[in-house]
Amino acid sequence: MYRLLLRAFPREFRRQFGTDMTALFAERRRDARRAGAGQYLAFWSRTLIDITRHGVAERRAMKRKRGESPMRSFFQDMRFALRLFRRRPGLSATAVMTLALGIGVNVAMFSVINGVLLRDLPFPHPERLVRVGETGTSTDNWQPFNAGNYVDVQRETGDAFQALAAYRIVPAATLTGIGEAVKAGTVAVRPEFFDVLATAPAMGRPLTATDLDTSSRSVVISDGFWRGKLGSDPQVVGRSVELDGQQWTIVGVLAPDAEYPSGVELWKPMVFSANDLAQRNSWSLNVIGRLRPSITLEQANASAKRAMSLVAASHPGPEPRSAIVVNLREDTVSLVRRDLVFVQGVTALILLIACANLGNLLLATATARHREFSVRAAIGAGRARLVRQMLAESFVISAIGGSIGAALAFLIVPALVAAYPGSLPGRERIGVSGFELVVAIGAALLTNVMFGLAPALLASRTKLTNALRPSPGAGASPIARWLRNGLVTAEVVMTLSLVAGAGLLIKSFATLTAQPVGFDTRNVLAAYMQVPTPRFPTEGERLRVFESLLDRLAQEPDVESVATTLPLPFDGSGTGLALRWDPALGFSGSAAASARFVSPRYADVLSVPLLRGRFIAKDDRPEAPLVAVVNESFSRQYGRTRDVIGMRMRRTENGPWITIVGIVADVRANFLQKPRPEIVFPVAQTALAAGNFIIKTRSNPTQFAHRVRQVAHDAYPNVPMGRIEPMDVIVGDSVAQRRFNMSLLVALALLALLLSVIGIYGVMAYVVTQRRREMGIRVALGAHPAQVQALVVRQGLIPIVIGIAGGLAGAWFLTALLTKELFEIKPHDPWTLAASAVAFLAVGLAACWLPARSSSRVNPVEVLRAE
Amino acid sequence: MTRAKDNVDAFLPLKPVAFHVLMSLADGERHGYAITQEIAARTSARMRIEPGNLYRSIKTLLDDGLIEESSGKAADSCDERRRYYRITALGRRAASAETARLEELLADAKGKRWLKGRA
């Protein structure tokens, strides 16, 4: 072992003192071992330091004595490498860009992963932050909290939680009055929210219980909002801004990077009305909490479950309810973790492909310089020296490629984060900073070794006689040929896997979005409006606002029909209800369904067919008997033994009966879930404060948006209109995540394909050039050029075909990982795999044939003469 | 012919390790392990010389002619394969010159006020 370490010293020194040093070492080690484990460890560290220090020092001293500067050979190598680099600009540029792309995408992905998955949430003791949810009988799918339950649980769990806070993301507020109107991500929070985060605002104060007074309109803003939209106004605390048409007072500005949830800019107080607290059968609140210092997750879970069972006892509902507590960070990132790691894996594959390319490149050029190396060896360069020289050449490529790659990452990361639909959790913490650059440098050095070492070792195995013989032909040694073919095969395997995976995602996305949605989105505009309850305290007044606007909009020449609905299909929101059946019907239990509240022309606007009975009508007023319409899925589930039309149900124990009067076709809530049972209520018979106007226009809906806002403003200047977008966009946004994943993977697969094609083409071109002499001879001996080409192409295709076989196997494995992403497509979809294989075969064929063709138009006389 | 004194001045100041090795060999021939042991004993284990350090020093001393390899065996004859070293006349002169230099230096240092209480 020591003998190996002694190689740090120059050879002559070793020869002179090696034995003695080893003997001395052995005796020292014996003494150290006897002295105990600690001493032994200290001994080894002393030994290593000694070897390193003195080995290097002795070498330098020797060099100095010989008159060489110790660093000289290194600089010589570098100068030579740079000269070589400049002399082959095309080759060098290709090599550098290949590596730059490989390293660039990797560093970019790693930066994202670092920011999202690895860095902690920027709050004190982030490990104590948790999310709490309600569950039914099985804890597998847990859901948001009910307001009343939240208040009770908060009261009962003071032992485990230092603070517990509910929040709900609300539609983005529109800031007006300062330049152009802009939207800002908004969340409504309970005052305990800032206690949970344990972060004090940089300016002003957080929201407190006093802000729950419905007349106060206090808001806390983010640092980004302050700088970007308010111009870093130093007098911001106490300043008033117009949000959604109302005046709000800014009471605090958070510190930079201290936002939760990600991407939010405004924090408003969440006020519970008496109705909110009394109603125990709607669930829409997110709850986060901070555990007390010595409380574990299990204890918190026990406490929460205990509290929920108390709630269930005093408010029995149709289902037993419980609670679950999970670590907040885990919960937030677990959704994206899988995706991010998967993409990082893909970029790592791309880097490997780039390295394979470069390896082949260096191998090819090295075997071409066979003669040069042999001559060098003859005049005294040791093998180590030659290897060092070649490593210097690959080092130049790595250094330049790595730098460009890091610069690329710098550009890619912001673009990636911006393109991501919604907001990546922790995206404020993503950036290409020092740590990521160190990773980039490490990657560059590692790849340098990976693609530079093998060719260097191979090329330096020179025998003088070999070199002085006439040109040996392509891939002088069988090992070089094996290595070359092996690299090609490896590239094909990796690329084909990626291409097949991308193909599957494309097919899956197409299948997903091809599903019929159940309504017509053409020319439909959706506008969200929230009626402020302080100014319109009664249901009647609020209803009048909606109906008045419906009338005004209906009179616009551009409008075919208009209605209101809550929720809007495909906007990601929804409420669940459980209603009790009329006991006279004979079945127990409740009807569980999603709820929708609409105005009479809803079915017209969205072209939803009525199947039986009647739809909501103008006469269904608050004074009239309560009615509802159900969808086909509901009818199928509950109308098996008798027609649902005419059945009665009610929302509370002794409430008014609601009669089902009609059945409509199913309308999807999103692409992913099959339509579920739904009950449609007249908005006139419900106490709502918000709704979406859906407007069917005769022409382009986007241009009408302006007019809608104007009409609303003219009628009710104090009632803000929120988001206005065409239905097409809203439907498209619902699959934005999947579209993004697919696009990203397709882009990466194309990059891999590009690199592979360049690599394989380059290798084939080189090999064919080396075989010119052989081809010339064959043609001179009477072979038809086409036959010669065919021979070369056939031999070149072999590693590619093997690669395709391996690639299909790789695709099998890779696509199994994608199963969760795929919608109704089996991961081993034969068509996609076959298509990928065929495509690759065509590509490989072209990459082999083109160089063969151009090279075989060779004049045999010329080639032979050159020898 | 340069005077002997000028000869040895070229070697001063001696590196500490080199000086210790010379001191060690002043009493007789030794091999590497014995040199390190003697130094450790003499300095009460304050100086611990690792093999790399030691043999570099020995190499330099050999090259400069201050020590030489010894053909004969010395007191502890337990290992014949080891190389034994002994100090040369030049080495003795160099060591004594270094001692003189250090004495002068020490005398100067003691004259300074910082060594209060140590006459």
XYZ file of N, CA and C in Angstrom, chain A residues 65-262:
594
model
N 16.535 21.384 -10.597
C 17.937 21.053 -10.766
C 18.252 20.774 -12.232
N 17.270 20.144 -12.886
C 17.500 19.846 -14.291
C 17.399 21.083 -15.150
N 17.059 22.203 -14.550
C 17.001 23.439 -15.323
C 15.622 23.714 -15.902
N 14.691 22.779 -15.672
C 13.338 23.057 -16.169
C 12.558 23.767 -15.101
N 11.657 24.635 -15.529
C 10.716 25.164 -14.547
C 9.685 24.067 -14.294
N 9.298 23.835 -13.045
C 8.432 22.703 -12.733
C 7.089 22.776 -13.436
N 6.606 23.944 -13.650
C 5.296 24.052 -14.266
C 5.417 24.024 -15.786
N 6.658 23.965 -16.242
C 6.825 24.207 -17.672
C 6.103 23.188 -18.529
N 6.204 21.927 -18.128
C 5.592 20.924 -18.994
C 4.083 21.136 -19.051
N 3.494 21.565 -17.924
C 2.057 21.821 -17.946
C 1.729 22.919 -18.939
N 2.479 24.019 -18.899
C 2.206 25.109 -19.827
C 2.457 24.705 -21.261
N 3.487 23.875 -21.432
C 3.776 23.371 -22.771
C 2.579 22.612 -23.313
N 2.093 21.722 -22.485
C 0.931 20.939 -22.883
C -0.228 21.840 -23.261
N -0.485 22.825 -22.412
C -1.622 23.700 -22.657
C -1.433 24.485 -23.949
N -0.211 24.993 -24.168
C 0.024 25.773 -25.385
C -0.202 24.927 -26.611
N 0.317 23.712 -26.541
C 0.179 22.817 -27.676
C -1.293 22.502 -27.930
N -1.982 22.238 -26.834
C -3.401 21.897 -26.962
C -4.166 23.049 -27.589
N -3.872 24.266 -27.143
C -4.583 25.419 -27.687
C -4.271 25.605 -29.164
N -3.025 25.365 -29.515
C -2.661 25.514 -30.913
C -3.431 24.530 -31.773
N -3.504 23.304 -31.290
C -4.244 22.259 -32.000
C -5.715 22.638 -32.122
N -6.211 23.186 -31.032
C -7.604 23.600 -30.977
C -7.893 24.630 -32.060
N -6.988 25.600 -32.188
C -7.226 26.673 -33.142
C -7.077 26.186 -34.568
N -6.227 25.179 -34.723
C -5.955 24.743 -36.083
C -7.106 23.973 -36.696
N -8.005 23.459 -35.849
C -9.140 22.711 -36.402
C -10.427 23.369 -35.924
N -10.702 24.536 -36.469
C -11.812 25.324 -35.906
C -13.161 24.614 -35.981
N -13.443 23.974 -37.126
C -14.744 23.315 -37.249
C -14.918 22.240 -36.204
N -13.943 21.393 -36.113
C -13.967 20.281 -35.162
C -14.057 20.796 -33.743
N -13.216 21.768 -33.454
C -13.184 22.290 -32.093
C -14.517 22.923 -31.717
N -15.070 23.690 -32.662
C -16.343 24.348 -32.367
C -17.434 23.318 -32.092
N -17.477 22.277 -32.925
C -18.482 21.239 -32.702
C -18.312 20.607 -31.336
N -17.049 20.279 -31.029
C -16.793 19.632 -29.748
C -17.234 20.521 -28.592
N -16.831 21.783 -28.668
C -17.135 22.696 -27.569
C -18.637 22.892 -27.422
N -19.336 23.083 -28.527
C -20.777 23.321 -28.435
C -21.504 22.085 -27.945
N -21.044 20.918 -28.381
C -21.667 19.682 -27.893
C -21.591 19.623 -26.380
N -20.389 19.852 -25.868
C -20.226 19.784 -24.423
C -20.973 20.906 -23.727
N -20.948 22.089 -24.340
C -21.620 23.231 -23.713
C -23.108 22.933 -23.540
N -23.724 22.364 -24.577
C -25.140 22.038 -24.472
C -25.374 21.003 -23.381
N -24.527 19.978 -23.370
C -24.704 18.937 -22.369
C -24.583 19.487 -20.959
N -23.551 20.276 -20.734
C -23.352 20.803 -19.385
C -24.386 21.876 -19.070
N -24.717 22.692 -20.057
C -25.683 23.765 -19.830
C -27.012 23.259 -19.318
N -27.594 22.259 -19.997
C -28.900 21.796 -19.544
C -28.807 21.131 -18.183
N -27.688 20.474 -17.905
C -27.550 19.825 -16.608
C -27.460 20.822 -15.471
N -26.642 21.837 -15.675
C -26.505 22.829 -14.618
C -27.824 23.568 -14.425
N -28.521 23.830 -15.521
C -29.817 24.501 -15.406
C -30.777 23.661 -14.566
N -30.896 22.389 -14.882
C -31.798 21.517 -14.120
C -31.366 21.429 -12.680
N -30.058 21.335 -12.461
C -29.590 21.215 -11.090
C -29.911 22.480 -10.305
N -29.795 23.628 -10.955
C -30.140 24.874 -10.266
C -31.591 24.845 -9.823
N -32.435 24.360 -10.714
C -33.857 24.296 -10.373
C -34.065 23.341 -9.203
N -33.456 22.183 -9.296
C -33.617 21.194 -8.225
C -33.090 21.736 -6.914
N -31.951 22.410 -6.975
C -31.373 22.955 -5.768
C -32.334 23.931 -5.109
N -32.902 24.805 -5.923
C -33.801 25.805 -5.368
C -35.092 25.205 -4.843
N -35.640 24.241 -5.566
C -36.950 23.719 -5.184
C -36.860 22.631 -4.138
N -35.965 21.681 -4.353
C -35.976 20.501 -3.483
C -34.987 20.566 -2.341
N -33.822 21.165 -2.602
C -32.765 21.023 -1.604
C -32.723 22.162 -0.600
N -32.988 23.373 -1.077
C -32.890 24.478 -0.127
C -34.115 24.489 0.778
N -33.876 24.826 1.997
C -34.949 24.850 2.985
C -35.890 26.015 2.747
N -37.104 25.869 3.236
C -38.013 27.006 3.235
C -37.373 28.110 4.073
N -37.511 29.346 3.624
C -36.766 30.422 4.283
C -37.389 30.936 5.577
N -37.871 30.023 6.406
C -38.466 30.450 7.679
C -37.746 29.779 8.822
N -37.800 30.367 10.020
C -37.099 29.755 11.151
C -37.614 28.347 11.401
N -36.711 27.436 11.683
C -37.075 26.052 11.963
C -38.087 25.500 10.958
N -37.693 25.459 9.698
C -38.653 25.029 8.683
C -39.132 23.602 8.872
N -38.364 22.805 9.630
C -38.784 21.414 9.805
C -40.023 21.316 10.681
N -40.372 22.417 11.364
C -41.560 22.358 12.228
C -42.828 22.805 11.514
N -42.689 23.184 10.237
C -43.879 23.636 9.515
C -44.613 22.437 8.945
N -45.923 22.439 9.123
C -46.711 21.301 8.668
C -47.958 21.775 7.953
N -48.561 20.830 7.220
C -49.857 21.097 6.626
C -50.859 20.146 7.274
N -52.048 20.661 7.515
C -53.084 19.838 8.153
C -54.270 19.747 7.204
N -54.810 18.545 7.083
C -55.957 18.375 6.196
C -57.017 17.499 6.831
N -58.214 17.599 6.295
C -59.284 16.706 6.764
C -59.266 15.460 5.915
N -59.628 14.351 6.525
C -59.753 13.131 5.737
C -61.078 12.476 6.034
N -61.440 11.595 5.142
C -62.642 10.785 5.382
C -62.226 9.514 6.087
N -62.827 8.438 5.748
C -62.483 7.189 6.424
C -61.077 6.731 6.048
N -60.694 6.911 4.794
C -59.335 6.509 4.434
C -58.478 7.755 4.386
N -57.268 7.638 4.924
C -56.405 8.807 4.960
C -55.714 9.045 3.628
N -56.050 8.261 2.628
C -55.338 8.411 1.366
C -55.655 9.699 0.647
N -56.924 9.995 0.493
C -57.160 11.282 -0.150
C -57.665 12.238 0.900
N -56.848 13.212 1.183
C -57.289 14.163 2.189
C -57.583 15.489 1.508
N -58.342 16.276 2.204
C -58.899 17.415 1.529
C -58.800 18.669 2.387
N -59.246 19.770 1.804
C -59.209 21.026 2.545
C -60.103 20.985 3.777
N -59.933 21.968 4.622
C -60.660 22.060 5.862
C -61.964 22.823 5.709
N -62.878 22.481 6.579
C -64.104 23.264 6.697
C -63.850 24.356 7.733
N -64.426 25.537 7.512
C -64.115 26.672 8.385
C -64.457 26.392 9.842
N -65.676 25.895 10.062
C -66.093 25.624 11.435
C -65.166 24.586 12.080
N -64.854 23.544 11.358
C -63.959 22.507 11.883
C -62.605 23.089 12.210
N -62.136 23.980 11.333
C -60.816 24.573 11.555
C -60.786 25.324 12.884
N -61.803 26.118 13.125
C -61.815 26.901 14.360
C -61.809 25.979 15.573
N -62.608 24.920 15.509
C -62.655 23.989 16.635
C -61.320 23.283 16.822
N -60.753 22.801 15.734
C -59.484 22.077 15.833
C -58.391 23.003 16.363
N -58.424 24.226 15.914
C -57.408 25.176 16.369
C -57.474 25.340 17.875
N -58.721 25.355 18.395
C -58.893 25.546 19.818
C -58.375 24.353 20.596
N -58.593 23.138 20.052
C -58.295 21.934 20.810
C -56.860 21.442 20.681
N -56.059 22.030 19.778
C -54.739 21.450 19.559
C -53.608 22.364 19.997
N -53.895 23.249 20.942
C -52.847 24.145 21.403
C -51.654 23.422 21.989
N -51.854 22.160 22.417
C -50.739 21.438 23.009
C -49.686 21.086 21.974
N -50.129 20.810 20.782
C -49.175 20.361 19.768
C -48.711 21.486 18.868
N -49.568 22.439 18.611
C -49.233 23.473 17.630
C -48.998 24.807 18.297
N -47.914 25.418 17.922
C -47.638 26.769 18.399
C -48.605 27.733 17.724
N -48.892 27.452 16.458
C -49.844 28.286 15.729
C -50.434 27.469 14.602
N -51.670 27.761 14.278
C -52.354 27.054 13.202
C -53.087 28.107 12.398
N -52.938 28.084 11.076
C -53.564 29.146 10.292
C -54.172 28.588 9.024
N -55.351 29.090 8.686
C -56.004 28.690 7.443
C -55.728 29.751 6.394
N -55.673 29.320 5.140
C -55.539 30.287 4.054
C -56.225 29.722 2.829
N -56.549 30.603 1.936
C -57.155 30.149 0.693
C -56.684 31.061 -0.423
N -56.263 30.440 -1.512
C -55.844 31.247 -2.655
C -57.093 31.751 -3.349
N -57.158 33.043 -3.525
C -58.337 33.640 -4.175
C -57.932 34.165 -5.541
N -58.902 34.478 -6.385
C -58.543 34.974 -7.713
C -57.651 36.207 -7.616
N -56.703 36.311 -8.531
C -55.734 37.401 -8.500
C -56.435 38.748 -8.496
N -55.954 39.647 -7.650
C -56.555 40.972 -7.575
C -55.983 41.840 -8.679
N -56.806 42.732 -9.184
C -56.340 43.642 -10.221
C -56.018 44.984 -9.593
N -54.767 45.384 -9.764
C -54.335 46.663 -9.217
C -54.565 47.734 -10.265
N -55.332 48.750 -9.909
C -55.575 49.828 -10.866
C -55.173 51.141 -10.223
N -55.064 52.154 -11.047
C -54.774 53.477 -10.506
C -53.299 53.823 -10.527
N -52.463 52.844 -10.807
C -51.031 53.151 -10.925
C -50.584 52.609 -12.262
N -50.512 53.473 -13.259
C -50.120 53.000 -14.578
C -51.129 51.992 -15.097
N -50.656 51.016 -15.818
C -51.565 50.006 -16.376
C -52.086 49.090 -15.291
N -53.310 48.602 -15.503
C -53.865 47.660 -14.534
C -53.075 46.359 -14.599
N -52.691 45.833 -13.456
C -51.957 44.558 -13.422
C -52.603 43.635 -12.407
N -52.328 42.348 -12.595
C -52.857 41.369 -11.658
C -51.786 41.001 -10.649
N -52.215 40.678 -9.446
C -51.266 40.253 -8.421
C -51.834 39.043 -7.701
N -51.000 38.017 -7.561
C -51.432 36.797 -6.875
C -51.869 37.123 -5.462
N -53.046 36.644 -5.076
C -53.602 37.021 -3.773
C -54.001 35.796 -2.971
N -53.818 35.894 -1.684
C -54.241 34.822 -0.801
C -54.936 35.442 0.399
N -56.008 34.790 0.846
C -56.703 35.261 2.036
C -56.227 34.418 3.202
N -55.780 35.055 4.276
C -55.196 34.311 5.389
C -55.813 34.717 6.709
N -55.791 33.772 7.649
C -56.177 34.094 9.016
C -54.995 34.802 9.685
N -55.233 35.599 10.708
C -54.137 36.362 11.309
C -53.005 35.502 11.854
N -53.282 34.251 12.247
C -52.213 33.407 12.792
C -51.191 33.026 11.735
N -51.491 33.312 10.488
C -50.638 32.889 9.378
C -49.200 33.327 9.579
N -49.014 34.584 9.950
C -47.652 35.074 10.090
C -46.968 34.529 11.341
N -47.777 34.072 12.315
C -47.168 33.404 13.464
C -46.632 32.037 13.052
N -47.365 31.381 12.172
C -46.906 30.074 11.702
C -45.566 30.236 10.982
N -45.502 31.199 10.089
C -44.264 31.396 9.338
C -43.157 31.954 10.216
N -43.540 32.596 11.311
C -42.567 33.178 12.244
C -41.640 34.146 11.535
N -42.226 34.892 10.603
C -41.393 35.859 9.918
C -41.997 37.241 10.103
N -41.178 38.161 10.542
C -41.684 39.515 10.733
C -41.512 40.292 9.439
N -42.482 41.123 9.084
C -42.339 41.887 7.852
C -41.133 42.816 7.927
N -40.571 43.130 6.765
C -39.436 44.046 6.746
C -39.883 45.451 7.113
N -41.124 45.744 6.749
C -41.660 47.071 7.086
C -43.080 46.907 7.592
N -43.458 47.765 8.506
C -44.835 47.722 8.985
C -45.094 46.534 9.890
N -46.308 46.015 9.821
C -46.693 44.924 10.724
C -47.417 43.832 9.939
N -47.526 42.638 10.522
C -48.310 41.591 9.866
C -49.800 41.822 10.119
N -50.630 40.968 9.504
C -52.069 41.060 9.763
C -52.356 40.534 11.167
N -53.257 41.158 11.853
C -53.602 40.685 13.201
C -55.106 40.494 13.308
N -55.547 40.077 14.483
C -56.969 39.801 14.687
C -57.818 41.048 14.466
N -57.267 42.210 14.714
C -58.054 43.438 14.523
C -58.412 43.643 13.056
N -57.606 43.079 12.165
C -57.898 43.258 10.746
C -59.078 42.425 10.291
N -59.602 41.573 11.185
C -60.740 40.758 10.812
C -62.036 41.560 10.793
N -61.985 42.721 11.346
C -63.134 43.616 11.281
C -63.421 43.879 9.814
N -64.625 43.574 9.365
C -64.883 43.584 7.928
C -64.774 44.953 7.290
N -64.770 45.996 8.081
C -64.673 47.296 7.441
C -63.222 47.691 7.185
N -62.308 47.098 7.951
C -60.912 47.452 7.703
C -60.472 46.686 6.474
N -59.728 47.318 5.643
C -59.225 46.590 4.485
C -57.730 46.703 4.484
N -57.111 45.869 5.348
C -55.659 45.897 5.443
C -55.081 44.805 4.573
N -53.939 45.096 3.988
C -53.290 44.091 3.146
C -51.787 44.133 3.385
N -51.170 42.979 3.355
C -49.709 42.889 3.443
C -49.198 42.553 2.045
N -48.123 43.214 1.643
C -47.629 42.965 0.284
C -46.242 42.329 0.310
N -45.851 41.759 -0.820
C -44.541 41.122 -0.911
C -43.494 42.156 -1.291
N -42.248 41.784 -1.088
C -41.154 42.674 -1.434
C -41.160 42.955 -2.937
N -41.422 41.918 -3.711
C -41.444 42.071 -5.164
C -42.520 43.040 -5.617
N -43.674 42.958 -4.965
C -44.773 43.842 -5.312
C -44.392 45.283 -4.989
N -43.764 45.445 -3.829
C -43.372 46.794 -3.405
C -42.390 47.406 -4.392
N -41.392 46.599 -4.784
C -40.390 47.153 -5.683
C -40.937 47.306 -7.089
N -41.623 46.257 -7.555
C -42.032 46.247 -8.960
C -43.203 47.153 -9.243
N -44.229 47.085 -8.414
C -45.445 47.791 -8.756
C -45.604 49.116 -8.016
N -44.909 49.286 -6.885
C -45.054 50.547 -6.160
C -43.770 51.342 -6.181
N -42.830 50.939 -6.999
C -41.602 51.708 -7.149
C -40.815 51.906 -5.877
N -40.815 50.889 -4.991
C -40.058 50.964 -3.732
C -40.370 52.230 -2.947
N -41.608 52.602 -2.933
C -42.032 53.810 -2.224
C -41.659 53.708 -0.737
N -40.852 54.622 -0.228
C -40.457 54.544 1.189
C -41.626 54.788 2.141
N -42.692 55.459 1.653
C -43.844 55.722 2.519
C -44.941 54.694 2.306
N -44.534 53.472 1.960
C -45.544 52.509 1.545
C -46.473 52.096 2.691
N -45.944 52.047 3.910
C -46.791 51.602 5.016
C -47.855 52.650 5.288
N -49.106 52.220 5.229
C -50.203 53.163 5.421
C -50.734 53.690 4.104
N -50.024 53.368 3.017
C -50.475 53.875 1.709
C -51.700 53.099 1.261
N -52.525 53.778 0.484
C -53.750 53.157 0.019
C -53.620 52.794 -1.456
N -54.049 51.597 -1.832
C -54.012 51.206 -3.245
C -55.381 50.683 -3.663
N -55.651 50.724 -4.954
C -56.951 50.290 -5.451
C -56.825 48.875 -5.994
N -57.476 47.946 -5.316
C -57.459 46.553 -5.745
C -58.879 46.149 -6.088
N -59.053 45.646 -7.327
C -60.396 45.243 -7.751
C -61.410 46.341 -7.477
N -60.994 47.571 -7.713
C -61.925 48.681 -7.572
C -62.153 49.154 -6.145
N -61.522 48.543 -5.161
C -61.725 48.995 -3.776
C -60.416 49.521 -3.203
N -60.540 50.368 -2.205
C -59.344 50.926 -1.577
C -58.862 50.007 -0.467
N -57.606 49.640 -0.510
C -57.004 48.817 0.521
C -55.814 49.541 1.110
N -55.571 49.330 2.398
C -54.440 49.980 3.063
C -53.325 48.976 3.279
N -52.134 49.384 2.876
C -50.983 48.497 3.069
C -50.468 48.670 4.490
N -50.445 47.565 5.227
C -49.963 47.661 6.602
C -48.579 47.059 6.786
N -48.119 46.281 5.814
C -46.804 45.679 5.990
C -46.218 45.221 4.666
N -44.889 45.151 4.611
C -44.186 44.637 3.442
C -43.280 43.500 3.911
N -43.424 42.324 3.289
C -42.606 41.198 3.729
C -41.169 41.339 3.250
N -40.284 40.609 3.920
C -38.879 40.601 3.497
C -38.766 39.858 2.171
N -37.700 40.128 1.418
C -37.551 39.419 0.148
C -37.440 37.912 0.372
N -37.963 37.147 -0.550
C -37.893 35.684 -0.485
C -38.587 35.095 0.718
N -39.505 35.818 1.320
C -40.187 35.247 2.476
C -41.648 34.994 2.174
N -41.979 34.760 0.878
C -43.385 34.582 0.548
C -43.798 33.148 0.719
N -44.996 32.987 1.255
C -45.637 31.688 1.207
C -47.098 31.932 0.970
N -47.791 31.272 0.105
C -47.254 30.324 -0.864
C -46.431 31.023 -1.949
N -45.701 30.260 -2.708
C -44.840 30.820 -3.757
C -45.632 31.671 -4.715
